[in-house]
Amino acid sequence: MERILASQTPEYIEKEVTIKGWVNANRSHGPIVFADIRDRSGLVQVVFMDELGSKANELKPEYVVEITGTVQSRSERYFNEKLISGKVEIAASNLTILNTAQTTPFPIDTDGHDIDEDLRLKYRYLDLRRERLQKHIKNRSKVTQFVRNWLVGKDFTEIETPILTKSTPEGARDFLVPSRLQKGEFYALPQSPQQYKQMLMVAGFERYFQLARCFRDEDPRADRAYAEFTQIDMEMSFVTQEDILKLTETMFTELVETLFPEKHILKKPWPRIPYYQAMEKYGNDKPDIRENTDDPNELAFAWVVDFPLFAPQSSDDFFHGSGKAKFAPSHHMFTAPHPDDIGLLETDPLKARGLQHDMVLNGHEVGGGSIRIHDAKIQEKIFELIGFTPEQMKEFEHMLTAFSYGVPPHGGVAPGLDRFLYTLFGETSLREVMAFPTQASGKTSVMDAPSVVTDEQLKELGISVTKKSSTDNV
Ligand code: ASP
C-alpha cells in the first residue's frame, strides 16, 4: 500500500493506510500500546491492540517502522490540538520494524538549547531530528528558494564561481589548500566571490547572484560562524547605490511578508542612517532601532551609509598592506569613494566617504556592499593608499587588466544568509540555522576535521609537517 504522511491522515478517516517513520515515543497500558510516529510532516498517534500490542511492546524510541492500519477519529476529549493529526489516530493492523535504534545520547524532543553544543554537533544528524532544527532548516530552504525565484524574476543570472581560488581580501585570514601539481603553491578558499563577481560585470552579465559559500579563518562569535558561511551574493551593472538598496529592500520585505507573515517590519522604507549619525546616536554602526525588543516578531531593518572609506591601519589588520601605510579600507579595497570626496584622497583620505552600505537588522549587521571603483586610476590610488608594494599590486593586475576592456559602472551587496536567518528566528547562535556547522573549537560537525593525513599524501603535496608533540595540546 502506498505510504501517506502523518499530516495527511485526517484526510483518510475510516480508510486503511500505511505510514513509515520513527517512533517518537510509546506508552503501554497493558495489552494496549500507543506510539507517536514521526515522519517529515510531523507526528501521528498509532494504537496497537491484542497480539500487535505485545509486538509493539518491543518498540523503543527512534526505531524505524512501517505501520498499516485504519484511520479513526478520536473522541473529542482525546483531541491533541498540538498535532496536525491530533483529531485522529491509526488503529494498527500490521507492524514492521524496519530498523532498531540505540538510545540517543541526548533527548531530541526538547528544544535542545540546554544540551552541550559539542555533543549536539558530534551527533548532528540526531540533533537535526528535533522539531526546532527541522523547522529552521526547512525555512532556510524556503528562503533560498524564494530568493532564487525572486532574483531570476528580476533578470539575474545565477553563476557559480570557483572555490579553489586566490586570496580575496575581505580582511580575514585565508584558508589555504596545497597544490599537488604546483608543489609549494597554494590555493585560497574564497572569503567572498568579490573579484569574480566584478569580472562577471566586465563579462557583460549585468545582473549576477549566487548563494555563495564564503570561507574566513576568524575567531568565532555568536553572530559569526567559524570557517564557512553563506552569502546571498549579488552584483549589478549600470546601477546607483539607491538602485541596489531599493532592490535588496524590496526583496527582503516581500520575502518576510510572504514566508513569515507573523513578523512585522517596523519601518518601510527602511531608514537610511549615515555612519556618523549612527555612531553619535547609538554608539555603533549597527543600530538596533526596534521599538519593542521583547517582541520576537518585530523586524527593524535599516541601511547604514556614508561610511568613511578608510579606517586607520592597525598592525593586526590582515589587509595586504605593507604595514607602512596609515589606511585600511573600511569595507574592501574595491569600494568607490564618494564622488564629492575624490579630492580628499590626496589631502585627507580618512575624511573621504565611501559608497558603502551595510544592511542592519535588529542591531545585527546582516550584510554589506558598495558601488565599486571602475576607474583603474582610482583603483591604483587606493592600492597606493593602503600601502601596496609593486609586488602586491601585481597580485591584482588581473582586475586592472579586466577593467581596461570596458568595465561598466557596477556595485552590489551580499546579505549573509545565516546572519539573516539567525536574527529572523531570534536564535542564540548562527550554528542553530546551519545543518552541519563547524564547532567553536574549529572541529567540523560529525566528521571531526581537521585531521592528520598520511605521510604519502604529504609527500605528494611536497609538504613536511612539524609533528605535534604530546605537550602541544596541554
Ligand atoms: N564581498 C563583500 C563582503 O563579503 C560584499 C560586497 O561588497 O558585495 O562583505
Coordinates of C-alpha atoms and ligand atoms in Angstrom, one line a residue, residues 170 191-194 197 214 216 229 231 233-235 331-332 335 368-370 372 412-414, ligand 1:
E170 CA 37.9 40.8 2.8
Q191 CA 36.5 34.9 1.6
S192 CA 33.8 36.0 -0.9
P193 CA 33.4 35.9 -4.7
Q194 CA 34.1 39.6 -4.8
K197 CA 31.5 38.9 -9.5
C214 CA 32.5 32.0 1.9
R216 CA 37.2 33.0 6.6
F229 CA 29.0 30.7 5.9
Q231 CA 26.0 35.0 1.4
D233 CA 25.9 37.5 -3.2
M234 CA 24.7 40.0 -5.8
E235 CA 26.3 42.3 -8.3
H331 CA 34.8 47.7 3.6
H332 CA 37.2 46.4 1.0
T335 CA 34.7 50.2 -2.8
G368 CA 27.3 44.9 3.2
G369 CA 28.1 46.1 -0.2
S370 CA 29.2 49.1 -2.2
R372 CA 32.8 49.7 -6.9
G412 CA 26.5 45.0 -5.3
V413 CA 25.7 43.7 -1.9
A414 CA 26.0 40.4 -0.1
Ligands
ASP1 N1 32.2 40.9 -0.7 C1 31.6 41.8 0.2 C2 31.6 41.1 1.6 O1 31.8 39.9 1.6 C3 30.2 42.1 -0.1 C4 30.1 43.1 -1.3 O2 30.9 44.1 -1.3 O3 29.3 42.8 -2.1 O4 31.4 41.7 2.6

